[in-house]
Amino acid sequence: MGVIRWILGKIILVIETLTKPKSPQLTAEQEQALNRLSQQVTLYQFAACPFCVKVRQASRKLGLPLAVKDAKRDMTARQALEQGGGRIKVPCLRIENTGGDAHWLYESDDIIAYLNQQAAPIMKK
Ligand SMILES: N[C@@H](CCC(=O)N[C@@H](CS)C(=O)NCC(=O)O)C(=O)O
């Protein structure tokens, strides 16, 4: 079972590499705004989770650098996810508000919708 899971994980990572979307052409202003946005968010993930791959690909498509924490291997990140978000499920996006407190968003589709919504006004500039 462990071997099959390992092979599947490798296949997922190869598919991710082969289907990596191109980053968009950005102006310096757009790049700065996306960098500011990326400082507010962190993706808690497992490297070979297909739902996490979906989120990583969506952020690449936007040209949004996304800080990631491995909630499988990094025990500090795992604990932070469990305490902050309430459960070990990935992907989960930690969104830091201006006040410093955080909102934890689960579900790949909801995370992608959030990132697209945040990036939309930047891409219109
Ligand atoms: N519907 C979720 C599915 C996420 C999911 O099933 N993630 C798996 C890893 S691939 C997980 O965290 N499983 C642990 C659990 O559900 O407790 C999404 O789209 O984000």
CSV table of N, CA and C and ligand atoms in Angstrom, one decimal:
chain,number,residue,atom,x,y,z
A,1,MET,N,0.8,-1.2,0.0
A,1,MET,CA,0.0,0.0,0.0
A,1,MET,C,0.9,1.3,0.0
A,2,GLY,N,1.9,1.2,0.8
A,2,GLY,CA,2.9,2.3,0.9
A,2,GLY,C,3.5,2.6,-0.4
A,3,VAL,N,3.9,1.5,-1.1
A,3,VAL,CA,4.6,1.6,-2.4
A,3,VAL,C,3.7,2.2,-3.4
A,4,ILE,N,2.4,1.7,-3.4
A,4,ILE,CA,1.5,2.2,-4.4
A,4,ILE,C,1.2,3.7,-4.2
A,5,ARG,N,1.1,4.1,-2.9
A,5,ARG,CA,0.9,5.5,-2.6
A,5,ARG,C,2.1,6.3,-3.1
A,6,TRP,N,3.3,5.8,-2.9
A,6,TRP,CA,4.5,6.5,-3.3
A,6,TRP,C,4.6,6.7,-4.8
A,7,ILE,N,4.2,5.6,-5.5
A,7,ILE,CA,4.2,5.7,-7.0
A,7,ILE,C,3.2,6.7,-7.5
A,8,LEU,N,2.0,6.6,-6.9
A,8,LEU,CA,1.0,7.6,-7.2
A,8,LEU,C,1.4,9.0,-7.0
A,9,GLY,N,2.1,9.2,-5.9
A,9,GLY,CA,2.6,10.6,-5.5
A,9,GLY,C,3.6,11.1,-6.6
A,10,LYS,N,4.5,10.2,-7.0
A,10,LYS,CA,5.4,10.5,-8.0
A,10,LYS,C,4.7,10.9,-9.3
A,11,ILE,N,3.7,10.1,-9.7
A,11,ILE,CA,3.0,10.4,-10.9
A,11,ILE,C,2.3,11.7,-10.9
A,12,ILE,N,1.7,12.0,-9.7
A,12,ILE,CA,1.1,13.3,-9.5
A,12,ILE,C,2.1,14.5,-9.7
A,13,LEU,N,3.3,14.3,-9.2
A,13,LEU,CA,4.3,15.4,-9.3
A,13,LEU,C,4.8,15.5,-10.7
A,14,VAL,N,4.9,14.4,-11.5
A,14,VAL,CA,5.3,14.4,-12.9
A,14,VAL,C,4.2,15.2,-13.7
A,15,ILE,N,2.9,14.8,-13.4
A,15,ILE,CA,1.8,15.5,-14.1
A,15,ILE,C,1.9,17.0,-13.8
A,16,GLU,N,2.1,17.3,-12.6
A,16,GLU,CA,2.2,18.8,-12.2
A,16,GLU,C,3.3,19.5,-13.1
A,17,THR,N,4.4,18.8,-13.2
A,17,THR,CA,5.5,19.4,-13.9
A,17,THR,C,5.1,19.6,-15.4
A,18,LEU,N,4.5,18.5,-15.9
A,18,LEU,CA,4.2,18.5,-17.4
A,18,LEU,C,3.1,19.5,-17.7
A,19,THR,N,2.2,19.8,-16.7
A,19,THR,CA,1.1,20.7,-17.0
A,19,THR,C,1.2,22.1,-16.3
A,20,LYS,N,2.4,22.4,-15.9
A,20,LYS,CA,2.6,23.7,-15.3
A,20,LYS,C,2.2,24.8,-16.2
A,21,PRO,N,1.3,25.7,-15.7
A,21,PRO,CA,0.9,26.8,-16.6
A,21,PRO,C,1.9,27.8,-16.7
A,22,LYS,N,1.9,28.6,-17.8
A,22,LYS,CA,2.8,29.7,-18.0
A,22,LYS,C,2.4,30.8,-17.0
A,23,SER,N,3.4,31.5,-16.4
A,23,SER,CA,3.0,32.7,-15.6
A,23,SER,C,2.6,33.8,-16.6
A,24,PRO,N,1.7,34.7,-16.2
A,24,PRO,CA,1.3,35.7,-17.1
A,24,PRO,C,2.4,36.8,-17.2
A,25,GLN,N,2.4,37.6,-18.3
A,25,GLN,CA,3.2,38.8,-18.4
A,25,GLN,C,2.7,39.8,-17.5
A,26,LEU,N,3.5,40.3,-16.6
A,26,LEU,CA,3.0,41.3,-15.6
A,26,LEU,C,3.8,42.6,-15.7
A,27,THR,N,3.1,43.7,-15.4
A,27,THR,CA,3.8,44.9,-15.2
A,27,THR,C,4.5,44.9,-13.9
A,28,ALA,N,5.5,45.8,-13.7
A,28,ALA,CA,6.2,45.9,-12.4
A,28,ALA,C,5.2,46.2,-11.3
A,29,GLU,N,4.2,47.0,-11.6
A,29,GLU,CA,3.2,47.4,-10.6
A,29,GLU,C,2.3,46.1,-10.2
A,30,GLN,N,1.9,45.4,-11.2
A,30,GLN,CA,1.2,44.1,-10.9
A,30,GLN,C,2.0,43.1,-10.1
A,31,GLU,N,3.2,43.0,-10.4
A,31,GLU,CA,4.1,42.1,-9.7
A,31,GLU,C,4.2,42.5,-8.3
A,32,GLN,N,4.4,43.8,-8.0
A,32,GLN,CA,4.5,44.3,-6.6
A,32,GLN,C,3.2,44.0,-5.9
A,33,ALA,N,2.1,44.3,-6.5
A,33,ALA,CA,0.8,44.0,-5.9
A,33,ALA,C,0.6,42.6,-5.6
A,34,LEU,N,1.0,41.7,-6.5
A,34,LEU,CA,0.8,40.2,-6.3
A,34,LEU,C,1.8,39.8,-5.1
A,35,ASN,N,2.9,40.4,-5.1
A,35,ASN,CA,3.9,40.1,-4.0
A,35,ASN,C,3.3,40.5,-2.6
A,36,ARG,N,2.6,41.6,-2.6
A,36,ARG,CA,2.0,42.1,-1.4
A,36,ARG,C,0.9,41.1,-1.0
A,37,LEU,N,0.1,40.7,-1.9
A,37,LEU,CA,-1.0,39.7,-1.7
A,37,LEU,C,-0.4,38.4,-1.2
A,38,SER,N,0.7,38.0,-1.8
A,38,SER,CA,1.3,36.7,-1.4
A,38,SER,C,1.9,36.7,0.0
A,39,GLN,N,2.2,37.9,0.5
A,39,GLN,CA,2.7,38.0,1.9
A,39,GLN,C,1.6,37.7,2.9
A,40,GLN,N,0.4,37.8,2.5
A,40,GLN,CA,-0.7,37.6,3.4
A,40,GLN,C,-1.2,36.2,3.5
A,41,VAL,N,-0.8,35.3,2.5
A,41,VAL,CA,-1.3,34.0,2.5
A,41,VAL,C,-0.2,32.9,2.5
A,42,THR,N,-0.6,31.8,3.1
A,42,THR,CA,0.3,30.6,3.1
A,42,THR,C,-0.5,29.4,2.9
A,43,LEU,N,0.0,28.6,2.0
A,43,LEU,CA,-0.7,27.3,1.6
A,43,LEU,C,-0.2,26.2,2.5
A,44,TYR,N,-1.0,25.6,3.3
A,44,TYR,CA,-0.7,24.4,4.0
A,44,TYR,C,-1.1,23.2,3.1
A,45,GLN,N,-0.2,22.3,2.9
A,45,GLN,CA,-0.4,21.3,1.8
A,45,GLN,C,0.4,20.0,2.1
A,46,PHE,N,0.1,19.0,1.3
A,46,PHE,CA,1.0,17.9,1.1
A,46,PHE,C,1.5,18.0,-0.3
A,47,ALA,N,2.8,17.7,-0.5
A,47,ALA,CA,3.4,17.9,-1.9
A,47,ALA,C,2.6,17.1,-2.9
A,48,ALA,N,2.2,15.9,-2.7
A,48,ALA,CA,1.6,15.1,-3.8
A,48,ALA,C,0.1,14.9,-3.7
A,49,CYS,N,-0.5,15.9,-3.0
A,49,CYS,CA,-2.0,15.9,-2.9
A,49,CYS,C,-2.5,16.5,-4.2
A,50,PRO,N,-3.4,15.8,-4.9
A,50,PRO,CA,-3.9,16.4,-6.2
A,50,PRO,C,-4.7,17.7,-6.0
A,51,PHE,N,-5.3,17.9,-4.9
A,51,PHE,CA,-6.1,19.1,-4.6
A,51,PHE,C,-5.1,20.3,-4.4
A,52,CYS,N,-4.0,19.9,-3.8
A,52,CYS,CA,-2.9,20.9,-3.5
A,52,CYS,C,-2.3,21.3,-4.8
A,53,VAL,N,-2.1,20.3,-5.7
A,53,VAL,CA,-1.5,20.6,-7.0
A,53,VAL,C,-2.4,21.6,-7.8
A,54,LYS,N,-3.7,21.4,-7.7
A,54,LYS,CA,-4.7,22.2,-8.4
A,54,LYS,C,-4.5,23.7,-7.9
A,55,VAL,N,-4.3,23.9,-6.6
A,55,VAL,CA,-4.2,25.2,-6.0
A,55,VAL,C,-2.8,25.8,-6.5
A,56,ARG,N,-1.8,25.0,-6.4
A,56,ARG,CA,-0.5,25.5,-6.9
A,56,ARG,C,-0.5,25.9,-8.3
A,57,GLN,N,-1.2,25.1,-9.2
A,57,GLN,CA,-1.2,25.5,-10.6
A,57,GLN,C,-2.0,26.8,-10.8
A,58,ALA,N,-3.1,26.9,-10.0
A,58,ALA,CA,-3.9,28.1,-10.2
A,58,ALA,C,-3.1,29.4,-9.8
A,59,SER,N,-2.3,29.2,-8.7
A,59,SER,CA,-1.5,30.4,-8.3
A,59,SER,C,-0.4,30.7,-9.3
A,60,ARG,N,0.1,29.7,-10.0
A,60,ARG,CA,1.1,29.9,-11.1
A,60,ARG,C,0.5,30.6,-12.2
A,61,LYS,N,-0.7,30.2,-12.5
A,61,LYS,CA,-1.5,30.8,-13.6
A,61,LYS,C,-1.7,32.3,-13.4
A,62,LEU,N,-1.9,32.7,-12.1
A,62,LEU,CA,-2.1,34.1,-11.8
A,62,LEU,C,-0.7,34.8,-11.7
A,63,GLY,N,0.4,34.1,-11.6
A,63,GLY,CA,1.7,34.7,-11.4
A,63,GLY,C,1.8,35.1,-9.9
A,64,LEU,N,1.1,34.4,-9.1
A,64,LEU,CA,1.1,34.7,-7.6
A,64,LEU,C,2.1,33.8,-6.9
A,65,PRO,N,3.2,34.3,-6.4
A,65,PRO,CA,4.1,33.4,-5.6
A,65,PRO,C,3.3,33.0,-4.3
A,66,LEU,N,3.4,31.7,-4.1
A,66,LEU,CA,2.6,31.2,-2.9
A,66,LEU,C,3.6,30.5,-2.0
A,67,ALA,N,3.7,31.0,-0.7
A,67,ALA,CA,4.5,30.3,0.3
A,67,ALA,C,3.7,29.0,0.7
A,68,VAL,N,4.5,27.9,0.8
A,68,VAL,CA,3.8,26.7,1.1
A,68,VAL,C,4.4,26.1,2.4
A,69,LYS,N,3.6,25.4,3.2
A,69,LYS,CA,4.1,24.6,4.3
A,69,LYS,C,3.6,23.2,4.2
A,70,ASP,N,4.6,22.3,4.4
A,70,ASP,CA,4.3,20.9,4.2
A,70,ASP,C,3.7,20.3,5.5
A,71,ALA,N,2.4,20.1,5.5
A,71,ALA,CA,1.7,19.7,6.8
A,71,ALA,C,1.9,18.1,7.0
A,72,LYS,N,2.6,17.5,6.1
A,72,LYS,CA,2.8,16.0,6.3
A,72,LYS,C,4.2,15.8,7.0
A,73,ARG,N,5.2,16.5,6.5
A,73,ARG,CA,6.5,16.3,7.1
A,73,ARG,C,7.0,17.3,8.1
A,74,ASP,N,6.5,18.5,8.0
A,74,ASP,CA,6.9,19.6,8.9
A,74,ASP,C,5.9,19.6,10.1
A,75,MET,N,6.4,19.1,11.2
A,75,MET,CA,5.5,18.9,12.4
A,75,MET,C,5.0,20.2,13.0
A,76,THR,N,5.8,21.3,12.8
A,76,THR,CA,5.4,22.6,13.3
A,76,THR,C,4.3,23.1,12.5
A,77,ALA,N,4.4,22.9,11.2
A,77,ALA,CA,3.3,23.3,10.3
A,77,ALA,C,2.1,22.5,10.5
A,78,ARG,N,2.2,21.2,10.7
A,78,ARG,CA,1.1,20.3,10.9
A,78,ARG,C,0.3,20.8,12.2
A,79,GLN,N,1.1,21.1,13.2
A,79,GLN,CA,0.5,21.5,14.5
A,79,GLN,C,-0.3,22.9,14.3
A,80,ALA,N,0.4,23.8,13.6
A,80,ALA,CA,-0.2,25.1,13.3
A,80,ALA,C,-1.5,24.9,12.6
A,81,LEU,N,-1.5,24.0,11.6
A,81,LEU,CA,-2.8,23.8,10.8
A,81,LEU,C,-3.9,23.2,11.7
A,82,GLU,N,-3.5,22.3,12.5
A,82,GLU,CA,-4.5,21.7,13.4
A,82,GLU,C,-5.1,22.7,14.4
A,83,GLN,N,-4.2,23.4,15.0
A,83,GLN,CA,-4.6,24.4,16.0
A,83,GLN,C,-5.4,25.6,15.4
A,84,GLY,N,-4.8,26.1,14.2
A,84,GLY,CA,-5.4,27.3,13.6
A,84,GLY,C,-6.7,26.9,12.8
A,85,GLY,N,-6.6,25.9,12.0
A,85,GLY,CA,-7.7,25.6,11.1
A,85,GLY,C,-8.7,24.7,11.7
A,86,GLY,N,-8.2,23.8,12.7
A,86,GLY,CA,-9.1,23.0,13.4
A,86,GLY,C,-9.0,21.5,13.0
A,87,ARG,N,-8.4,21.2,11.8
A,87,ARG,CA,-8.2,19.8,11.4
A,87,ARG,C,-7.0,19.7,10.4
A,88,ILE,N,-6.6,18.5,10.3
A,88,ILE,CA,-5.5,18.2,9.4
A,88,ILE,C,-6.2,17.8,8.1
A,89,LYS,N,-6.4,18.8,7.2
A,89,LYS,CA,-6.9,18.5,5.9
A,89,LYS,C,-6.3,19.5,5.0
A,90,VAL,N,-5.8,19.1,3.8
A,90,VAL,CA,-5.2,20.0,2.9
A,90,VAL,C,-5.8,19.9,1.5
A,91,PRO,N,-5.8,21.0,0.8
A,91,PRO,CA,-5.1,22.2,1.0
A,91,PRO,C,-5.9,23.1,2.0
A,92,CYS,N,-5.1,24.0,2.7
A,92,CYS,CA,-5.8,25.0,3.5
A,92,CYS,C,-5.0,26.2,3.4
A,93,LEU,N,-5.7,27.3,3.1
A,93,LEU,CA,-5.0,28.6,3.0
A,93,LEU,C,-5.1,29.4,4.2
A,94,ARG,N,-4.0,29.8,4.8
A,94,ARG,CA,-4.0,30.7,6.0
A,94,ARG,C,-3.9,32.1,5.4
A,95,ILE,N,-4.9,32.9,5.8
A,95,ILE,CA,-5.0,34.3,5.3
A,95,ILE,C,-4.8,35.2,6.5
A,96,GLU,N,-3.8,36.0,6.4
A,96,GLU,CA,-3.5,36.9,7.5
A,96,GLU,C,-4.2,38.2,7.3
A,97,ASN,N,-5.0,38.7,8.2
A,97,ASN,CA,-5.6,40.0,8.1
A,97,ASN,C,-4.7,41.1,8.5
A,98,THR,N,-5.1,42.3,8.2
A,98,THR,CA,-4.2,43.4,8.5
A,98,THR,C,-4.0,43.5,10.0
A,99,GLY,N,-4.9,43.1,10.8
A,99,GLY,CA,-4.8,43.2,12.3
A,99,GLY,C,-3.8,42.1,12.8
A,100,GLY,N,-3.5,41.2,12.0
A,100,GLY,CA,-2.5,40.1,12.4
A,100,GLY,C,-3.2,38.8,12.7
A,101,ASP,N,-4.5,38.8,12.8
A,101,ASP,CA,-5.2,37.5,13.0
A,101,ASP,C,-5.4,36.8,11.7
A,102,ALA,N,-5.7,35.5,11.8
A,102,ALA,CA,-5.7,34.7,10.6
A,102,ALA,C,-7.0,34.0,10.4
A,103,HIS,N,-7.4,33.8,9.1
A,103,HIS,CA,-8.5,33.0,8.7
A,103,HIS,C,-8.0,31.8,8.0
A,104,TRP,N,-8.5,30.6,8.2
A,104,TRP,CA,-8.1,29.4,7.6
A,104,TRP,C,-9.1,28.9,6.6
A,105,LEU,N,-8.8,28.9,5.4
A,105,LEU,CA,-9.7,28.5,4.3
A,105,LEU,C,-9.4,27.1,3.8
A,106,TYR,N,-10.4,26.2,3.9
A,106,TYR,CA,-10.2,24.9,3.4
A,106,TYR,C,-11.0,24.8,2.0
A,107,GLU,N,-10.8,23.7,1.3
A,107,GLU,CA,-11.4,23.4,0.0
A,107,GLU,C,-10.7,24.0,-1.1
A,108,SER,N,-10.1,23.2,-2.0
A,108,SER,CA,-9.4,23.7,-3.1
A,108,SER,C,-10.1,24.7,-4.0
A,109,ASP,N,-11.4,24.4,-4.3
A,109,ASP,CA,-12.2,25.3,-5.1
A,109,ASP,C,-12.4,26.7,-4.5
A,110,ASP,N,-12.6,26.6,-3.1
A,110,ASP,CA,-12.8,27.9,-2.4
A,110,ASP,C,-11.5,28.7,-2.4
A,111,ILE,N,-10.4,28.0,-2.2
A,111,ILE,CA,-9.1,28.7,-2.2
A,111,ILE,C,-8.8,29.3,-3.5
A,112,ILE,N,-9.1,28.6,-4.6
A,112,ILE,CA,-8.8,29.1,-5.9
A,112,ILE,C,-9.7,30.3,-6.2
A,113,ALA,N,-11.0,30.2,-5.8
A,113,ALA,CA,-11.9,31.3,-6.0
A,113,ALA,C,-11.4,32.5,-5.2
A,114,TYR,N,-11.0,32.3,-4.0
A,114,TYR,CA,-10.5,33.5,-3.2
A,114,TYR,C,-9.3,34.1,-3.9
A,115,LEU,N,-8.3,33.3,-4.3
A,115,LEU,CA,-7.1,33.9,-5.0
A,115,LEU,C,-7.5,34.6,-6.3
A,116,ASN,N,-8.3,34.0,-7.0
A,116,ASN,CA,-8.8,34.7,-8.3
A,116,ASN,C,-9.4,36.0,-8.0
A,117,GLN,N,-10.3,36.0,-6.9
A,117,GLN,CA,-11.0,37.2,-6.6
A,117,GLN,C,-10.1,38.3,-6.1
A,118,GLN,N,-9.1,37.9,-5.3
A,118,GLN,CA,-8.1,38.9,-4.8
A,118,GLN,C,-7.2,39.4,-6.0
A,119,ALA,N,-6.9,38.5,-6.9
A,119,ALA,CA,-6.0,38.9,-8.0
A,119,ALA,C,-6.7,39.7,-9.1
A,120,ALA,N,-8.0,39.6,-9.2
A,120,ALA,CA,-8.7,40.2,-10.3
A,120,ALA,C,-8.5,41.7,-10.4
A,121,PRO,N,-8.6,42.5,-9.3
A,121,PRO,CA,-8.4,43.9,-9.5
A,121,PRO,C,-7.0,44.3,-9.9
A,122,ILE,N,-6.0,43.4,-9.5
A,122,ILE,CA,-4.6,43.7,-9.8
A,122,ILE,C,-4.4,43.5,-11.3
A,123,MET,N,-5.0,42.4,-11.8
A,123,MET,CA,-4.8,42.1,-13.2
A,123,MET,C,-5.4,43.1,-14.1
A,124,LYS,N,-6.4,43.9,-13.6
A,124,LYS,CA,-7.1,44.9,-14.4
A,124,LYS,C,-6.2,46.2,-14.6
A,125,LYS,N,-5.3,46.3,-13.7
A,125,LYS,CA,-4.5,47.6,-13.6
A,125,LYS,C,-3.7,47.7,-14.9
B,1,LIG,N1,-12.6,18.5,-1.3
B,1,LIG,C1,-11.3,18.7,-0.7
B,1,LIG,C2,-10.5,17.4,-0.7
B,1,LIG,C3,-9.2,17.6,0.1
B,1,LIG,C4,-8.6,16.2,0.5
B,1,LIG,O1,-9.3,15.2,0.4
B,1,LIG,N2,-7.4,16.3,0.9
B,1,LIG,C5,-6.7,15.1,1.5
B,1,LIG,C6,-5.3,15.0,1.0
B,1,LIG,S1,-5.2,14.7,-0.8
B,1,LIG,C7,-6.7,15.2,3.0
B,1,LIG,O2,-6.3,16.2,3.5
B,1,LIG,N3,-7.2,14.2,3.7
B,1,LIG,C8,-7.2,14.2,5.1
B,1,LIG,C9,-8.5,14.3,5.6
B,1,LIG,O3,-9.5,14.4,4.9
B,1,LIG,O4,-8.7,14.1,6.9
B,1,LIG,C10,-10.6,19.8,-1.6
B,1,LIG,O5,-11.0,20.0,-2.8
B,1,LIG,O6,-9.8,20.5,-1.0
